[in-house]
Coordinates of C-alpha atoms and ligand atoms in Angstrom, one line a residue:
M1 CA 98.3 75.4 100.3
D2 CA 96.8 72.9 102.9
D3 CA 100.4 72.6 104.5
L4 CA 101.7 75.8 106.4
Q5 CA 105.1 74.5 105.7
D6 CA 104.6 75.3 101.9
Y7 CA 104.4 78.7 102.4
R8 CA 107.9 78.9 103.5
R9 CA 109.2 78.8 100.2
L10 CA 107.9 82.3 100.0
F11 CA 110.2 83.3 102.8
P12 CA 114.0 83.6 101.2
V13 CA 114.9 84.7 104.9
T14 CA 114.3 80.7 106.0
E15 CA 117.4 79.7 103.9
R16 CA 119.6 81.7 106.2
Y17 CA 118.2 81.9 109.3
A18 CA 115.4 80.5 111.9
Y19 CA 113.9 84.3 111.8
L20 CA 111.9 84.6 115.3
N21 CA 112.3 88.5 115.4
H22 CA 108.7 89.7 113.6
A23 CA 108.3 92.0 116.8
S24 CA 111.2 94.1 115.2
T25 CA 110.9 93.7 111.5
G26 CA 109.4 90.9 109.3
P27 CA 111.1 89.8 106.2
L28 CA 109.4 90.6 102.9
P29 CA 107.5 87.6 101.5
T30 CA 108.4 86.9 97.7
P31 CA 104.9 88.3 96.4
A32 CA 105.4 91.4 97.9
V33 CA 108.9 91.8 96.6
E34 CA 107.7 90.6 93.1
A35 CA 104.6 93.3 93.3
M36 CA 107.0 95.9 94.0
T37 CA 109.7 95.2 91.4
R38 CA 106.9 95.2 88.8
H39 CA 105.7 98.5 89.9
L40 CA 109.1 100.0 89.8
A41 CA 109.6 98.4 86.1
Q42 CA 106.2 100.4 85.3
C43 CA 107.6 103.6 86.9
A44 CA 110.5 103.3 84.5
G45 CA 108.3 103.0 81.6
R46 CA 105.9 105.3 82.6
E47 CA 102.6 105.3 80.7
E48 CA 99.8 107.6 81.7
S49 CA 97.4 104.6 81.8
D50 CA 99.2 103.2 84.7
Y51 CA 98.1 105.8 87.0
E52 CA 94.3 104.6 86.8
Q53 CA 95.8 100.9 87.4
W54 CA 97.7 102.2 90.5
E55 CA 94.5 104.2 92.0
Q56 CA 92.6 100.8 91.6
R57 CA 95.2 99.0 93.4
V58 CA 95.0 101.6 96.4
A59 CA 91.4 101.1 96.7
E60 CA 91.8 97.3 96.5
V61 CA 94.3 97.4 99.4
R62 CA 92.1 99.8 101.4
G63 CA 89.5 97.0 101.2
L64 CA 92.2 94.5 102.1
I65 CA 92.9 96.5 105.4
A66 CA 89.4 96.9 106.0
C67 CA 88.6 93.1 105.8
L68 CA 92.1 92.3 108.1
I69 CA 90.1 94.7 110.9
Q70 CA 86.8 94.0 109.9
A71 CA 86.1 97.7 109.3
R72 CA 84.5 99.5 106.3
P73 CA 87.3 100.7 103.4
E74 CA 85.9 104.1 104.0
E75 CA 87.2 104.0 107.7
I76 CA 91.0 103.6 106.3
A77 CA 93.1 106.3 105.6
F78 CA 96.9 105.5 104.3
V79 CA 99.6 106.9 106.4
G80 CA 103.4 106.5 106.6
S81 CA 103.8 105.0 110.2
T82 CA 101.9 104.4 113.6
S83 CA 103.1 107.5 114.8
H84 CA 101.8 109.4 111.8
G85 CA 98.3 107.8 112.5
L86 CA 98.5 108.8 116.1
N87 CA 99.3 112.4 115.5
I88 CA 96.3 112.6 113.4
V89 CA 94.2 111.7 116.3
A90 CA 96.1 113.6 118.8
A91 CA 96.5 117.0 116.9
G92 CA 92.4 116.7 115.6
F93 CA 91.0 116.6 118.8
D94 CA 89.5 119.5 120.6
W95 CA 91.4 119.4 123.7
R96 CA 90.7 121.8 126.6
A97 CA 93.0 122.4 129.4
G98 CA 92.2 119.7 132.3
D99 CA 91.7 117.0 129.7
N100 CA 93.5 114.0 130.6
I101 CA 94.6 110.7 128.3
V102 CA 95.2 107.6 130.0
C103 CA 98.3 105.7 128.6
A104 CA 100.0 102.8 130.2
E105 CA 103.5 102.0 131.5
M106 CA 105.6 99.8 129.3
E107 CA 104.1 101.3 126.0
F108 CA 106.3 101.6 123.2
P109 CA 107.3 105.6 122.8
A110 CA 105.4 106.0 119.5
N111 CA 102.3 105.7 121.7
V112 CA 103.4 108.1 124.4
Y113 CA 105.1 111.0 122.5
P114 CA 101.9 112.2 120.5
W115 CA 100.0 112.6 123.9
L116 CA 103.0 114.0 125.9
N117 CA 103.0 116.6 123.0
L118 CA 99.6 117.9 124.4
R119 CA 100.8 118.7 127.6
R120 CA 101.4 122.2 126.3
K121 CA 97.6 122.3 125.7
G122 CA 97.1 121.5 129.5
V123 CA 96.3 118.0 129.0
E124 CA 97.7 115.5 131.5
V125 CA 99.0 112.2 130.5
R126 CA 98.4 109.4 133.1
F127 CA 100.1 106.3 133.2
A128 CA 98.1 103.0 134.1
Q129 CA 100.7 100.8 136.1
A130 CA 102.2 97.5 134.9
Q131 CA 101.9 94.3 137.3
E132 CA 104.1 91.4 136.2
G133 CA 103.8 92.3 132.6
R134 CA 100.4 93.0 132.3
I135 CA 98.2 96.1 132.4
P136 CA 95.4 94.9 134.6
L137 CA 91.8 96.6 133.6
P138 CA 91.4 97.8 137.2
A139 CA 94.9 99.9 136.5
I140 CA 93.3 101.4 133.9
A141 CA 90.2 102.4 135.3
E142 CA 91.8 103.7 138.4
Q143 CA 93.5 106.6 136.2
M144 CA 90.1 107.3 134.5
D145 CA 87.8 110.2 135.6
S146 CA 85.1 112.5 134.1
R147 CA 88.0 114.5 132.3
T148 CA 89.3 111.5 130.8
R149 CA 88.9 111.9 126.8
L150 CA 90.9 109.1 125.6
V151 CA 92.8 105.7 126.4
A152 CA 95.7 105.0 124.1
I153 CA 96.9 101.6 124.6
S154 CA 98.5 99.0 122.4
F155 CA 96.7 95.6 121.1
V156 CA 99.9 93.9 121.9
E157 CA 102.7 95.2 124.5
F158 CA 105.8 95.3 122.4
C159 CA 108.1 93.9 125.3
T160 CA 106.0 91.5 127.4
G161 CA 103.6 90.5 124.5
Y162 CA 100.6 91.3 126.7
R163 CA 97.5 91.4 124.6
H164 CA 94.9 93.6 126.1
D165 CA 91.2 92.8 126.3
L166 CA 90.4 95.6 124.0
A167 CA 86.5 94.8 124.5
A168 CA 86.9 95.5 128.0
V169 CA 89.0 98.5 127.8
S170 CA 86.2 99.7 125.5
E171 CA 83.6 99.3 127.9
L172 CA 85.5 101.7 130.4
C173 CA 85.9 104.0 127.8
R174 CA 82.1 103.8 127.2
L175 CA 81.3 104.4 130.7
H176 CA 83.6 107.5 130.9
H177 CA 82.5 108.8 127.4
A178 CA 86.0 108.7 126.5
R179 CA 87.4 107.3 123.2
L180 CA 89.6 104.2 122.6
C181 CA 92.7 104.7 120.5
V182 CA 94.9 101.5 119.8
D183 CA 98.5 101.2 118.5
G184 CA 97.7 97.9 116.5
I185 CA 101.2 97.2 115.1
Q186 CA 102.1 94.1 117.3
G187 CA 99.3 92.5 117.0
L188 CA 97.9 92.9 113.4
G189 CA 99.0 90.0 110.9
A190 CA 99.3 87.6 114.2
L191 CA 96.0 87.9 115.8
P192 CA 92.4 88.7 114.4
L193 CA 90.9 91.9 115.6
D194 CA 87.5 93.0 115.0
V195 CA 87.2 96.9 115.8
N196 CA 83.5 97.0 116.1
E197 CA 83.2 93.8 118.6
C198 CA 86.1 95.6 120.6
G199 CA 84.7 98.8 120.4
V200 CA 88.0 100.5 118.9
D201 CA 87.4 104.2 117.9
Y202 CA 90.9 104.6 116.5
L203 CA 93.6 102.5 115.3
A204 CA 97.1 103.0 113.8
A205 CA 99.8 100.3 112.6
Q206 CA 102.6 100.3 110.0
A207 CA 103.3 97.5 107.9
P208 CA 106.9 96.2 108.4
K209 CA 106.3 93.8 111.5
W210 CA 103.5 91.0 111.6
L211 CA 102.1 92.4 108.2
L212 CA 105.0 91.8 106.5
G213 CA 105.1 94.7 104.6
P214 CA 107.6 97.4 103.5
T215 CA 108.4 100.0 106.0
G216 CA 107.2 103.5 105.3
I217 CA 103.6 102.4 104.8
G218 CA 100.7 102.3 107.5
F219 CA 97.1 103.1 108.1
L220 CA 94.9 104.5 110.3
Y221 CA 91.3 103.3 111.0
C222 CA 89.0 106.0 112.3
R223 CA 85.5 104.6 113.0
Q224 CA 83.2 106.9 110.6
E225 CA 81.0 108.1 113.6
Q226 CA 84.0 109.6 115.4
L227 CA 85.3 111.4 112.0
P228 CA 83.7 114.8 112.5
E229 CA 85.2 114.8 116.0
L230 CA 89.0 115.0 114.5
D231 CA 89.9 118.4 113.1
L232 CA 91.8 118.3 109.8
V233 CA 95.0 119.5 110.9
M234 CA 96.5 119.2 107.5
G235 CA 94.7 119.7 104.4
G236 CA 96.1 118.1 101.3
W237 CA 95.0 118.0 97.7
R238 CA 94.4 114.2 97.8
G239 CA 92.0 114.5 100.6
V240 CA 89.3 116.4 98.5
V241 CA 86.6 114.8 96.3
N242 CA 87.3 116.7 93.1
Q243 CA 91.0 116.2 93.1
K244 CA 91.4 116.0 89.5
D245 CA 89.6 119.3 88.8
Y246 CA 92.9 121.3 89.3
F247 CA 91.7 124.7 89.0
C248 CA 88.6 124.5 91.4
Y249 CA 89.5 125.2 94.7
D250 CA 86.3 124.5 96.3
S251 CA 86.0 120.9 96.5
E252 CA 84.8 119.3 99.4
W253 CA 86.8 117.0 101.7
F254 CA 86.0 113.4 101.5
P255 CA 83.5 112.4 103.7
D256 CA 85.4 109.7 105.2
A257 CA 88.9 108.8 106.5
R258 CA 90.4 109.7 103.1
R259 CA 90.6 113.0 103.7
F260 CA 93.6 112.8 106.3
E261 CA 95.6 111.6 103.3
L262 CA 98.3 113.7 101.9
V263 CA 100.0 111.9 99.1
P264 CA 99.7 107.7 98.6
N265 CA 103.0 105.8 99.1
I266 CA 101.9 103.6 95.9
L267 CA 104.9 101.5 96.2
G268 CA 104.5 101.0 99.7
I269 CA 100.7 100.3 99.4
I270 CA 101.2 97.7 96.5
G271 CA 103.9 95.9 98.4
L272 CA 101.5 95.9 101.6
G273 CA 98.8 94.6 99.5
A274 CA 100.7 91.8 98.3
S275 CA 101.4 90.7 101.9
L276 CA 98.1 91.1 103.2
E277 CA 96.6 88.9 100.2
L278 CA 99.3 86.4 101.5
L279 CA 97.8 86.7 105.1
L280 CA 94.4 86.9 104.6
G281 CA 95.1 83.8 102.0
V282 CA 96.6 81.8 104.9
G283 CA 93.8 82.9 107.4
I284 CA 94.5 85.1 110.3
E285 CA 92.7 82.4 112.5
R286 CA 95.2 79.9 111.2
I287 CA 97.8 82.1 111.9
E288 CA 97.1 82.7 115.5
A289 CA 96.9 78.9 115.9
Q290 CA 100.3 78.1 114.4
I291 CA 102.0 81.1 116.5
M292 CA 100.4 79.7 119.3
A293 CA 101.5 76.3 119.2
L294 CA 105.2 77.6 118.3
T295 CA 105.0 80.0 121.4
D296 CA 103.5 77.1 123.7
R297 CA 106.4 75.0 122.7
L298 CA 108.9 77.7 123.7
L299 CA 107.2 78.6 127.0
E300 CA 107.1 74.9 127.8
H301 CA 110.7 74.2 127.4
L302 CA 111.8 77.8 129.1
H303 CA 109.7 76.9 131.9
A304 CA 111.4 73.2 132.1
E305 CA 114.7 74.9 132.0
G306 CA 114.0 77.5 135.0
Y307 CA 114.2 80.4 132.9
Q308 CA 112.1 83.7 134.4
I309 CA 109.6 84.5 131.9
V310 CA 108.7 88.0 131.7
T311 CA 105.4 87.2 129.3
P312 CA 102.3 86.9 131.0
H313 CA 101.2 83.4 130.1
A314 CA 98.8 81.8 132.7
C315 CA 96.0 82.9 130.1
H316 CA 96.0 82.1 126.5
A317 CA 93.8 84.9 126.0
E318 CA 96.7 87.4 127.2
R319 CA 99.1 85.7 124.8
S320 CA 100.5 87.0 121.4
G321 CA 103.3 86.1 119.2
I322 CA 105.8 87.7 121.7
V323 CA 107.8 85.6 124.1
S324 CA 110.3 87.3 126.7
F325 CA 112.3 85.9 129.0
V326 CA 115.6 86.8 131.1
P327 CA 118.4 85.0 130.0
R328 CA 121.3 83.6 131.7
E329 CA 124.0 86.0 129.9
D330 CA 124.2 89.5 128.7
P331 CA 121.1 90.0 126.4
E332 CA 122.7 91.8 123.8
A333 CA 125.8 89.2 123.5
L334 CA 123.3 86.5 123.4
A335 CA 121.5 87.9 120.8
R336 CA 124.5 88.4 118.7
R337 CA 125.8 84.8 119.4
L338 CA 122.6 83.4 118.4
K339 CA 122.4 85.5 115.2
A340 CA 126.0 83.9 114.3
A341 CA 124.5 80.5 114.9
G342 CA 121.5 81.4 112.5
I343 CA 118.8 82.4 114.9
V344 CA 117.5 86.1 114.9
V345 CA 115.8 87.3 117.8
S346 CA 115.9 90.7 119.7
A347 CA 117.7 91.9 123.1
R348 CA 115.1 94.2 125.0
G349 CA 116.3 95.5 128.1
P350 CA 117.0 92.5 130.5
C351 CA 115.3 90.3 128.1
I352 CA 115.4 88.2 125.2
R353 CA 112.3 88.7 123.0
V354 CA 111.1 85.7 120.6
S355 CA 108.6 86.4 118.0
P356 CA 107.8 83.7 115.5
H357 CA 105.3 84.1 112.7
F358 CA 103.2 81.3 110.9
Y359 CA 105.8 79.9 108.5
N360 CA 108.2 79.2 111.3
T361 CA 108.4 75.6 112.7
A362 CA 108.7 73.8 115.9
G363 CA 112.0 72.8 114.8
E364 CA 113.3 76.3 114.8
I365 CA 112.1 76.7 118.5
D366 CA 114.1 73.4 119.4
R367 CA 117.1 74.8 117.6
L368 CA 116.8 78.1 119.6
M369 CA 116.7 76.0 122.9
D370 CA 119.4 73.8 121.8
E371 CA 121.6 77.2 121.2
L372 CA 120.5 78.6 124.8
R373 CA 121.9 75.4 126.3
R374 CA 125.5 75.7 125.0
Ligands
PLP1 C1 104.2 98.9 120.0 C2 105.0 99.5 118.8 N1 104.4 100.9 118.3 C3 104.9 101.3 117.3 C4 106.1 101.0 116.8 C5 106.5 101.9 115.7 O1 106.1 103.0 115.4 P1 106.3 103.7 114.1 O2 105.3 102.7 113.2 O3 105.6 105.0 114.0 O4 107.6 103.5 113.4 C6 106.6 100.0 117.3 C7 108.0 99.3 117.0 O5 108.9 99.7 116.4 C8 106.1 99.2 118.4 O6 106.4 98.1 118.9

């Protein structure tokens, strides 16, 4: 489709709302709903041959994820959530007392607790300090030393929308022989990411935000070279090569990220696959351009009307799909008032967080501004 607006018909949510809340949860597009509905109908009928077809689809969707982040399909494991993926990394390292992990202030807790849980092994968790909504590179460097084994940060910060320069953080990691582990959930689906160009070692994300997929399905990217350093903490029958040889228990683990999988959430994978086909069909660069155009417009209005903008916005490369600002009334009450007027955003602390996707329109941003003026 040439015109992005043609995609709006695939998003029934547009009939009710100016939905500007993808940093919270994205709506399922119709192709994802249809694919999952077909799958459920098939489950009701239950033909033996369906299983092979589903396995085939699982492999295809693994390939779509690889395509999204420029990885290899073998480097992708399906997991249930970002937390699940990050915990596979946290539990898999051979930590020694005195090692440290550098995380950052303002991170969403999903990217904090897996690391704090390692304190019982004598691992120290350090927090790079935020400055005006950003985590400056020197603030990360300052926390690193010869015992830093891992830097754990988000691609995009959930509250301010600050987009990290992952390539620069990865360079710091190389200097300290540390690994870079990324929580990708607030960027993937909205912004392009090449894990090789950016030197990402591990990345985890769940589907239901910018990827427009269902809840309960996500993935872990594990760079092939780094696979041997992760101990396999949970071994499942789906993680072995000869999984159909039910009575033989000496099968090898998969020599790739599939060893981390326990049981595939086929319904979730099918829904995510349909959403990924839609996003990749539109083109991630095109999606990013539209999101930037919409957030530019919003920032201009907010600036002109004297709002305190919490999102760092001086530099395009640091921006994402998230714009946060301090409203002139209680944020929770304002979010409720906007919802009643058909506009969905989030209240986060003292801020209102606005997060449009590619199918949103300039008109919807203007409607939000009109409503703020009331
Ligand atoms: C940055 C970030 N990471 C992770 C999550 C969620 O983690 P999980 O997929 O484990 O639910 C969120 C939001 O819910 C988030 O904003």
